[in-house]
Structure formats: structure tokens, C-alpha cells
JSON list of C-alpha atoms in Angstrom, two decimals:
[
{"chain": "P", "resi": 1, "resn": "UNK", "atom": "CA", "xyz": [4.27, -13.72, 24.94]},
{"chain": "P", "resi": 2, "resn": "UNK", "atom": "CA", "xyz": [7.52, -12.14, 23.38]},
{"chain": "P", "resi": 3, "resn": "UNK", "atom": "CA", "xyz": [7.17, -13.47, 20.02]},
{"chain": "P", "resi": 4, "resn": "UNK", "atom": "CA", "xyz": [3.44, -13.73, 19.63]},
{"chain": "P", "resi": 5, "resn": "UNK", "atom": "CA", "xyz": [4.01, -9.56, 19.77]},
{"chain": "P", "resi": 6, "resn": "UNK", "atom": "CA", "xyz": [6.63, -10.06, 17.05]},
{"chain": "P", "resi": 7, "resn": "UNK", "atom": "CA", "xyz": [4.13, -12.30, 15.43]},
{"chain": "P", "resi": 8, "resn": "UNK", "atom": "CA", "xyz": [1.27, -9.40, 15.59]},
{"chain": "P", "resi": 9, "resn": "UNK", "atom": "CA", "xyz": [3.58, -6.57, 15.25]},
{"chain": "P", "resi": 10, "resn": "UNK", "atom": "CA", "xyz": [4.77, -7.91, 11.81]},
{"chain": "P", "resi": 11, "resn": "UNK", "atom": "CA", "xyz": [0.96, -8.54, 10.85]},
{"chain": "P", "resi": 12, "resn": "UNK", "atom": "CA", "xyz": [0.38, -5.22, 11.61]},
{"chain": "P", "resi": 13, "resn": "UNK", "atom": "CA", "xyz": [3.35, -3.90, 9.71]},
{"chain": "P", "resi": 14, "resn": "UNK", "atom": "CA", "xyz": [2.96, -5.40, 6.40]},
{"chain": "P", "resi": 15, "resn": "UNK", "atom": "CA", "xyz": [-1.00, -3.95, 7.04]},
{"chain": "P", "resi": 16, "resn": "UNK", "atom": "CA", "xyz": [0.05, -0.36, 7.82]},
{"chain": "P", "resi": 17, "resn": "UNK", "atom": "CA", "xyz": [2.08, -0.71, 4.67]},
{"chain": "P", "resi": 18, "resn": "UNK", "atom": "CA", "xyz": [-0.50, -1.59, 2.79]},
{"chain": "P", "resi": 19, "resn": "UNK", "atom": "CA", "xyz": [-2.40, 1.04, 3.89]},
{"chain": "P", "resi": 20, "resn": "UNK", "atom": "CA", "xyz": [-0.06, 3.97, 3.55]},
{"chain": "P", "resi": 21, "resn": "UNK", "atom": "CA", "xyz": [-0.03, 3.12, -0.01]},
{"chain": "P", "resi": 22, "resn": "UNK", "atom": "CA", "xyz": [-3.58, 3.32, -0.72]},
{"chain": "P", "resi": 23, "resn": "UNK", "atom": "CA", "xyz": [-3.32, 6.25, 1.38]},
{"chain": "P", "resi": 24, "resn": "UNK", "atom": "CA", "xyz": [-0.75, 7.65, -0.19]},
{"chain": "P", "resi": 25, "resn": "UNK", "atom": "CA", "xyz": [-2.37, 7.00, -3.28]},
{"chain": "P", "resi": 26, "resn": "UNK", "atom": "CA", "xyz": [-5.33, 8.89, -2.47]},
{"chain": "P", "resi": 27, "resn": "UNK", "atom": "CA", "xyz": [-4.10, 11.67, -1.30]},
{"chain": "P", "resi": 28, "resn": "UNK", "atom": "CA", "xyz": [-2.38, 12.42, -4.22]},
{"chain": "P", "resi": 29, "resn": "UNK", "atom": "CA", "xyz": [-5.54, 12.38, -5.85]},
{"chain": "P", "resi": 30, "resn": "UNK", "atom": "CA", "xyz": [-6.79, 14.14, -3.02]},
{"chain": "P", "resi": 31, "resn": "UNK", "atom": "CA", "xyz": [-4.19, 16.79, -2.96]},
{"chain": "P", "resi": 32, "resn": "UNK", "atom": "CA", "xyz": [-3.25, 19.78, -5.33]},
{"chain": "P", "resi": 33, "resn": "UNK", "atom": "CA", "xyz": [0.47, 20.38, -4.77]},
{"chain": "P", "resi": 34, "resn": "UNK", "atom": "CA", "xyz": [0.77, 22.67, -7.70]},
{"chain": "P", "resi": 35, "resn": "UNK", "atom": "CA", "xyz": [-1.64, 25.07, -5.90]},
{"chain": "P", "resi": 36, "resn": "UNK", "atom": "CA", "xyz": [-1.08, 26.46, -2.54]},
{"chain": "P", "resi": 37, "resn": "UNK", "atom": "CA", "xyz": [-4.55, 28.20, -2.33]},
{"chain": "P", "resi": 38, "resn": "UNK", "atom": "CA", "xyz": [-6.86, 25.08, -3.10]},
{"chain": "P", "resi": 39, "resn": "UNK", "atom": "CA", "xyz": [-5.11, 22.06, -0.95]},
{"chain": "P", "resi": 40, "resn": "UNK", "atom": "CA", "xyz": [-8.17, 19.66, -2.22]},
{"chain": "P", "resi": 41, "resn": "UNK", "atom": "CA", "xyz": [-9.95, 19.27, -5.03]},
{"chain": "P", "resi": 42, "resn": "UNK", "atom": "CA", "xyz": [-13.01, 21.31, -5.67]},
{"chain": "P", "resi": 43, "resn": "UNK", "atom": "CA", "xyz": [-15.07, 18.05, -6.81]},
{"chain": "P", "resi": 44, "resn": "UNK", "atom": "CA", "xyz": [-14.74, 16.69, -3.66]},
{"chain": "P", "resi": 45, "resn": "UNK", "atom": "CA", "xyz": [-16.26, 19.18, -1.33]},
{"chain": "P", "resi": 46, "resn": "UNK", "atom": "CA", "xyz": [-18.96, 18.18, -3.69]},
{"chain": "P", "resi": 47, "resn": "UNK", "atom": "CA", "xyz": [-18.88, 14.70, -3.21]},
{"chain": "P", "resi": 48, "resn": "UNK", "atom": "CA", "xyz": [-18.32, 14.73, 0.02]},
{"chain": "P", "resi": 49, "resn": "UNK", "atom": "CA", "xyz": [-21.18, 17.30, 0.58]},
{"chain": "P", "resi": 50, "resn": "UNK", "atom": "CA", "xyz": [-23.51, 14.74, -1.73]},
{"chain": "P", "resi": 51, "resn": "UNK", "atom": "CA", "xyz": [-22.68, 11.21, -0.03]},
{"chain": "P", "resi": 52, "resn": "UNK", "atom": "CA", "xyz": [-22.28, 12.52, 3.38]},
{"chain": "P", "resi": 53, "resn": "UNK", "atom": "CA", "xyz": [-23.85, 15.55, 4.14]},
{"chain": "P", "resi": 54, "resn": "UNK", "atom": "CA", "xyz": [-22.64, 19.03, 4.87]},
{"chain": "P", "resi": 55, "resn": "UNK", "atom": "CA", "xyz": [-21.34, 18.39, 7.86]},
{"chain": "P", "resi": 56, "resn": "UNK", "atom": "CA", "xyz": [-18.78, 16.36, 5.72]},
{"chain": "P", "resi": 57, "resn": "UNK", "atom": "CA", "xyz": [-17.82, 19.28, 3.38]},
{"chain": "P", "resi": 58, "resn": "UNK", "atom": "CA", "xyz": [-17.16, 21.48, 6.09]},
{"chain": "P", "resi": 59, "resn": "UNK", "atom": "CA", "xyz": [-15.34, 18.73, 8.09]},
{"chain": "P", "resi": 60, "resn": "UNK", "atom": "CA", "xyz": [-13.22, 19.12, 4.87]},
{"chain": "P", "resi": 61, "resn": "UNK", "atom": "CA", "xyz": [-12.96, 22.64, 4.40]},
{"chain": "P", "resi": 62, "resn": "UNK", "atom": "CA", "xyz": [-11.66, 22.84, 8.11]},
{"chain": "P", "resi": 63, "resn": "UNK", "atom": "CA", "xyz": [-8.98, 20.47, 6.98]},
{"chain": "P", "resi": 64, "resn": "UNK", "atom": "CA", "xyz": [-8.06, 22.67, 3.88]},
{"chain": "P", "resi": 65, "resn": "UNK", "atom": "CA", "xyz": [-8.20, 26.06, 6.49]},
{"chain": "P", "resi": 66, "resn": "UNK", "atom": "CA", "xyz": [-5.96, 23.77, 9.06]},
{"chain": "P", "resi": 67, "resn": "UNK", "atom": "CA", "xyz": [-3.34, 23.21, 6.53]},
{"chain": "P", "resi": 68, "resn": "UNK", "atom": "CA", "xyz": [-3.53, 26.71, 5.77]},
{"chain": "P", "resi": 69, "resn": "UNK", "atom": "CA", "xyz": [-3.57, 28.19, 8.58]},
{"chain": "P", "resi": 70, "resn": "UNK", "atom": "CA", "xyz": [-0.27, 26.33, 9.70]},
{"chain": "P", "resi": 71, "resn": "UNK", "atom": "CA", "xyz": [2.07, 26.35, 6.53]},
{"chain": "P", "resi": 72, "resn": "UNK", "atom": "CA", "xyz": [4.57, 28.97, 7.76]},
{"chain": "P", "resi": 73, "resn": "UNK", "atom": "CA", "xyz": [3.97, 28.17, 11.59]},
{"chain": "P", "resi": 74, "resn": "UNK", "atom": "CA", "xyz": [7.04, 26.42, 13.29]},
{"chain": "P", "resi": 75, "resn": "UNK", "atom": "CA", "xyz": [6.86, 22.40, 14.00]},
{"chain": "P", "resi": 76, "resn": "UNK", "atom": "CA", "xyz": [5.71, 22.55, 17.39]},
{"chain": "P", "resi": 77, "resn": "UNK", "atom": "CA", "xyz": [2.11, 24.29, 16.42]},
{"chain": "P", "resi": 78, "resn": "UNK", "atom": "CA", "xyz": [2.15, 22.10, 13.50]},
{"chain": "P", "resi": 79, "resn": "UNK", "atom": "CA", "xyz": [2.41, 19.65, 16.18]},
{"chain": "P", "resi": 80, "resn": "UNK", "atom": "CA", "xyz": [-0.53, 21.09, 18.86]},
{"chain": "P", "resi": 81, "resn": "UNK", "atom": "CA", "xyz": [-3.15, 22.16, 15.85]},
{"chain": "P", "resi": 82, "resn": "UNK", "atom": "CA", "xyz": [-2.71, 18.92, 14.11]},
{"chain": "P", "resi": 83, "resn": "UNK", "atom": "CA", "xyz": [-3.52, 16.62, 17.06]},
{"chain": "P", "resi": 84, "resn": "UNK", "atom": "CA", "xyz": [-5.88, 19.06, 17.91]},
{"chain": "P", "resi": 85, "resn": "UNK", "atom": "CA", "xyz": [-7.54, 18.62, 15.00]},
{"chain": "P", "resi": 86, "resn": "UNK", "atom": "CA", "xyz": [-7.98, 15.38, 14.33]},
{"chain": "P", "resi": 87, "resn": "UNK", "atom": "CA", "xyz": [-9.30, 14.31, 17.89]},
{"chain": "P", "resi": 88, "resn": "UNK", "atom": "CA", "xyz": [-11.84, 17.00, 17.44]},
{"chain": "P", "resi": 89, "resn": "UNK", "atom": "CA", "xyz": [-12.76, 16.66, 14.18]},
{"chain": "P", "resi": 90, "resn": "UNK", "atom": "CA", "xyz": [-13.48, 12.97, 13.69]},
{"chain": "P", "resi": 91, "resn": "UNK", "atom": "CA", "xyz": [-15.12, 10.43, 16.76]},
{"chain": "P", "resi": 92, "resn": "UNK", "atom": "CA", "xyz": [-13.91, 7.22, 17.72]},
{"chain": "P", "resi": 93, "resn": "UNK", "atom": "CA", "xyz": [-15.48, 4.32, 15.95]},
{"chain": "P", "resi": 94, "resn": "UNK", "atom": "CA", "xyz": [-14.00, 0.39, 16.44]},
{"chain": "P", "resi": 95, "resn": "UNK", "atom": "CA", "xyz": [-13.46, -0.83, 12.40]},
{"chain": "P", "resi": 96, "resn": "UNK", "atom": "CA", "xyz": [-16.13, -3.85, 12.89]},
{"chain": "P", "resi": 97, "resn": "UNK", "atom": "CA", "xyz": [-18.73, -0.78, 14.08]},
{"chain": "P", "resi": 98, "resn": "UNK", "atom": "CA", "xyz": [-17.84, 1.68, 11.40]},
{"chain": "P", "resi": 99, "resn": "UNK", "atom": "CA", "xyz": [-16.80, -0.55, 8.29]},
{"chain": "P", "resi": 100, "resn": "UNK", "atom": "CA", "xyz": [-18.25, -3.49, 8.89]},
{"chain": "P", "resi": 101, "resn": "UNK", "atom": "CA", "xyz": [-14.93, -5.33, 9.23]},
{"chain": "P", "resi": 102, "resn": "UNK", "atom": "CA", "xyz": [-12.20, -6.47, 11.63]},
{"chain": "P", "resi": 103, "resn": "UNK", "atom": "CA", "xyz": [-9.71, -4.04, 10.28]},
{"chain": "P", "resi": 104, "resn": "UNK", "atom": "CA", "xyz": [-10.32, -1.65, 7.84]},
{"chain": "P", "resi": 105, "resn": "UNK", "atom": "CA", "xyz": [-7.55, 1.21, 7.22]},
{"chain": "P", "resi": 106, "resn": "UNK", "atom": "CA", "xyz": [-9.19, 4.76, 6.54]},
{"chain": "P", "resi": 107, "resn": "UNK", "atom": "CA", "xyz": [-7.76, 7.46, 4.55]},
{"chain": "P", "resi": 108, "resn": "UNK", "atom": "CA", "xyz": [-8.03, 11.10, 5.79]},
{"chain": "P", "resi": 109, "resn": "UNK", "atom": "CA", "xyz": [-10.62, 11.63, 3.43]},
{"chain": "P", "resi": 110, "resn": "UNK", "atom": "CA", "xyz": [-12.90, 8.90, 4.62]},
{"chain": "P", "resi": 111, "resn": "UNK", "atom": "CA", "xyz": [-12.13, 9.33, 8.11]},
{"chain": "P", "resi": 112, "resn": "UNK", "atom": "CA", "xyz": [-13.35, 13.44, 7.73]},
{"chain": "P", "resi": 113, "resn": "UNK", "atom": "CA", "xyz": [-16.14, 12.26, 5.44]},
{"chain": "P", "resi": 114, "resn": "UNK", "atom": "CA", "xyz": [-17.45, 9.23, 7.16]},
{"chain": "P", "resi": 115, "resn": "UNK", "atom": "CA", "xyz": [-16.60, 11.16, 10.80]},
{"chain": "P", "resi": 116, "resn": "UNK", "atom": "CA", "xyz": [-15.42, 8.22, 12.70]},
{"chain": "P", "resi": 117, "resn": "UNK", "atom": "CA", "xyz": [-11.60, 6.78, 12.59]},
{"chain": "P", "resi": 118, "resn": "UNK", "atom": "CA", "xyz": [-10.39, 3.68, 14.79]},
{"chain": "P", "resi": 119, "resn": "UNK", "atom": "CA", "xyz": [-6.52, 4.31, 16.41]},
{"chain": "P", "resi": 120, "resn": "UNK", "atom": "CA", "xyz": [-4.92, 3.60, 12.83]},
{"chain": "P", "resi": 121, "resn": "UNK", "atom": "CA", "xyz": [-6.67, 6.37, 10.74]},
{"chain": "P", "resi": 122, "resn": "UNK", "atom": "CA", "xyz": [-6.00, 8.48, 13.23]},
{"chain": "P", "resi": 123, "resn": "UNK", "atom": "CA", "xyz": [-2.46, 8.05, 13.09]},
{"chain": "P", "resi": 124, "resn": "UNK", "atom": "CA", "xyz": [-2.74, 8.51, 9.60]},
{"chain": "P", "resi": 125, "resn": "UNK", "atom": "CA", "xyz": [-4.56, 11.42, 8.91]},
{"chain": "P", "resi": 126, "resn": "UNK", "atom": "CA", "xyz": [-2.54, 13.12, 11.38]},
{"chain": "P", "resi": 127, "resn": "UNK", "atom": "CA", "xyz": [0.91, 11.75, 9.92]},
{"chain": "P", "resi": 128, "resn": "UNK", "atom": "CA", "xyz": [-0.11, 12.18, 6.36]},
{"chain": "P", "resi": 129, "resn": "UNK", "atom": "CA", "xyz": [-1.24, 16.54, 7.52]},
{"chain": "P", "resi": 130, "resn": "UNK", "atom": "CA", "xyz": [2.12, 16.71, 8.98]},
{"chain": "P", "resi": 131, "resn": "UNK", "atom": "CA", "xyz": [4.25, 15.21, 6.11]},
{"chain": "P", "resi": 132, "resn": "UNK", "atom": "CA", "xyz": [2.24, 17.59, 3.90]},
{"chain": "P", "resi": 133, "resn": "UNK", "atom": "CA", "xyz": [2.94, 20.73, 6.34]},
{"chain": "P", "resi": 134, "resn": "UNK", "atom": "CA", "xyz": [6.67, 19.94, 6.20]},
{"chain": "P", "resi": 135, "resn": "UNK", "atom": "CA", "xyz": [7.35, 17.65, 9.60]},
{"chain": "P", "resi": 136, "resn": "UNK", "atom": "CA", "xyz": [10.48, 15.57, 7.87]},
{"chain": "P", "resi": 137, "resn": "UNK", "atom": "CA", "xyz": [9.18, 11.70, 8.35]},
{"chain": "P", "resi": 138, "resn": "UNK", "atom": "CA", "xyz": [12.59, 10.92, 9.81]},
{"chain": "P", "resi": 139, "resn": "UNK", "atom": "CA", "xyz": [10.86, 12.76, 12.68]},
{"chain": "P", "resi": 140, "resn": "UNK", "atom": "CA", "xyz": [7.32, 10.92, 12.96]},
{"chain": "P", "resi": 141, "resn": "UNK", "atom": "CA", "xyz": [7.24, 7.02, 14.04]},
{"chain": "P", "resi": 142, "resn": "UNK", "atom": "CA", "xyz": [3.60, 5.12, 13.64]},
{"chain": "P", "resi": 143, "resn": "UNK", "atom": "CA", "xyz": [4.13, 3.34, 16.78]},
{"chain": "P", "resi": 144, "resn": "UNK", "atom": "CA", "xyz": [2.33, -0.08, 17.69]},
{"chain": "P", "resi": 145, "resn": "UNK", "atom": "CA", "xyz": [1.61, -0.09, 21.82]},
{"chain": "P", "resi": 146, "resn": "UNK", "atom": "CA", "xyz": [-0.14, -2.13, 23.71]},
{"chain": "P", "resi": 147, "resn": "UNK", "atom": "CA", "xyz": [-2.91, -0.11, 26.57]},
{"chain": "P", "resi": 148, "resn": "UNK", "atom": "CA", "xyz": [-1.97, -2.04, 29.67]},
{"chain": "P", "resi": 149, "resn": "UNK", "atom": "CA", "xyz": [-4.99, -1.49, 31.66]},
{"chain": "P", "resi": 150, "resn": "UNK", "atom": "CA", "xyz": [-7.36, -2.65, 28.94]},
{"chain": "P", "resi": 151, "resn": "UNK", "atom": "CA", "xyz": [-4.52, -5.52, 27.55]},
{"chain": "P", "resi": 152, "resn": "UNK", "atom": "CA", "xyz": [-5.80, -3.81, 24.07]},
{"chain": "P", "resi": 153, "resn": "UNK", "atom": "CA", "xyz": [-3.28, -3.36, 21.47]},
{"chain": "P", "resi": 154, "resn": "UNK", "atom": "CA", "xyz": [-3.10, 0.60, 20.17]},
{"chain": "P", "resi": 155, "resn": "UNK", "atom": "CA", "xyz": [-1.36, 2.65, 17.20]},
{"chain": "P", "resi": 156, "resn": "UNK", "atom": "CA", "xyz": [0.44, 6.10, 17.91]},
{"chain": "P", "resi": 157, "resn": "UNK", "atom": "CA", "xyz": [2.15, 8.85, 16.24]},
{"chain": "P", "resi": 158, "resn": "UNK", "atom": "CA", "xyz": [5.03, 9.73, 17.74]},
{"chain": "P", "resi": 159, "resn": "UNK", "atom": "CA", "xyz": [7.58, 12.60, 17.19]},
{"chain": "P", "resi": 160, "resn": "UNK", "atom": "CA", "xyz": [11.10, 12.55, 17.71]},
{"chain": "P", "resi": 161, "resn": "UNK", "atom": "CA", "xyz": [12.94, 15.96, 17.17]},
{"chain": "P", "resi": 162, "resn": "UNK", "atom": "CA", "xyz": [16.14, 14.84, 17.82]},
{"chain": "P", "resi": 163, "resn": "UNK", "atom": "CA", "xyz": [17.01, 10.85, 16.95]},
{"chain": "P", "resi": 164, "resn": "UNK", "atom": "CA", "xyz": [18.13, 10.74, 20.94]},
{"chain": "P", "resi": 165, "resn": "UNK", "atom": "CA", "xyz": [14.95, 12.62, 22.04]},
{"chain": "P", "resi": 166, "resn": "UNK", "atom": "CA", "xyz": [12.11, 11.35, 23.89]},
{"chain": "P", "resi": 167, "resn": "UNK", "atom": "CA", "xyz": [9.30, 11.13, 21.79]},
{"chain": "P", "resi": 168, "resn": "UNK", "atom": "CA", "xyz": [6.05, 12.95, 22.03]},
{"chain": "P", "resi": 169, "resn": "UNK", "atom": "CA", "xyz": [3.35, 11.15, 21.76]},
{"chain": "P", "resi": 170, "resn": "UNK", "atom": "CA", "xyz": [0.07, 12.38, 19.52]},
{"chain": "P", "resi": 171, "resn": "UNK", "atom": "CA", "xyz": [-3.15, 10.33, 21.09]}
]
């Protein structure tokens, strides 16, 4: 039982790898660092607002207002407003329901866009906003649990303020 966890844990490592690269590699399309005032790119409210809908753009525009709104506020309502956020802002959806595939690792973007996210994009949507607000990584583990009660395996965002602290956990 042990190692077939190691076995799936390491799957699912060199996958969330994978995927925080294209992630990563999104967002910085995605994202304007050189200006505070416009956090994403203008052309894609309009794409968003043209292959999904308006609901979409504005899914994104509360995104933009979220980062915002929270630039100077201190890590623990970065914290609160972030997972806030997300589990509001985007529904549930298994990957083989939304994408059509067993596992399928969503950037922010299509996670706002498309409105659904499995455990995974929500992790990273919410890790990715935090990064971006200032939470040092060093404090923020993507965390691979298992649901006992459902014997379902699950992905987390945890936050560790201190390296001895108990985490908090963002579900």
C-alpha cells in the first residue's frame, strides 16, 4: 500500500511539474508585471468575452480587482480572499467531465474562463494569485492527500508561516 502511494505520488509529481510550467508559461503571457494598473492583458477580456461568454470576462475582471484589491493587504487576507475566491468563482468539475480526459491540468485562465477546475487547478490558480501577491513559495506546499472517507486521492495548498508551523490548509 506504502509504495504504490510512492508509486502515484511520483506520477503525480513529475505531472504537477509539468503543469506548473505550462502554467507558468501562461501566465506570463497572461500577466503584465511592468504595469500595476492592468494585471491582464486587455486582449483577453476580449477573448475570453468571445469564446466563453461574458460571464467569463467578468469572471476575469474579478480576478484582476482581487489582485488589486489585496496588493498592500498583509498575508493572512491574502490568504482568506484568495481561497475565497477561487471556491466561489469557479465550480467543481472531475477532468474526464470537463476536458474530456483522465487528467487534464488547467491554468487560471482556463479554469476562470471555462468556470469549472478539478482539485489540481484549484491549487493552482490559488498558488499561482498568491505567488503573484507576494506569499514567498517557501511558504505554500501543493500537497497530495488522500480523502479517507471516499479512499479518493486529493491535491491541497497548504501554508506554512513558519517551517515548524502547522500548516493551513486552502480547500
Amino acid at each position: 500500500m506504502l509504495e504504490e502511494l510512492r508509486q502515484r505520488a511520483g506520477g503525480l509529481l513529475i505531472r504537477l511539474i509539468r503543469g506548473l510550467t505550462a502554467t507558468f508559461l501562461l501566465c506570463l503571457f497572461v500577466l503584465l508585471q511592468a504595469d500595476d494598473q492592468q494585471w491582464i492583458k486587455k486582449e483577453l477580456f476580449a477573448s475570453a468575452k468571445q469564446q466563453f461568454g461574458a460571464d467569463a470576462e467578468q469572471r476575469l475582471h474579478d480576478w484582476q480587482n482581487l489582485y488589486q484589491a489585496l496588493r498592500n493587504k498583509d498575508e493572512d487576507e491574502k490568504l482568506r480572499a484568495v481561497n475565497h475566491f477561487f471556491n466561489n468563482a469557479v465550480n467543481y468539475v472531475s477532468d474526464e467531465e470537463h476536458w474530456g480526459q483522465k487528467d487534464y491540468w488547467a491554468t487560471p485562465y482556463e479554469s476562470l474562463t471555462t468556470h469549472g477546475a478539478d482539485c489540481e487547478d484549484f491549487v493552482i490558480a490559488k498558488y499561482y494569485t498568491l505567488k503573484e501577491l507576494g506569499v514567498e513559495v517557501e511558504k505554500l506546499r501543493i500537497t497530495y492527500v488522500k480523502a479517507l472517507r471516499i479512499n479518493q486521492a486529493h491535491m491541497v495548498l497548504t501554508y506554512f508561516p513558519t517551517p515548524d508551523a502547522i500548516p493551513l490548509v486552502l480547500d
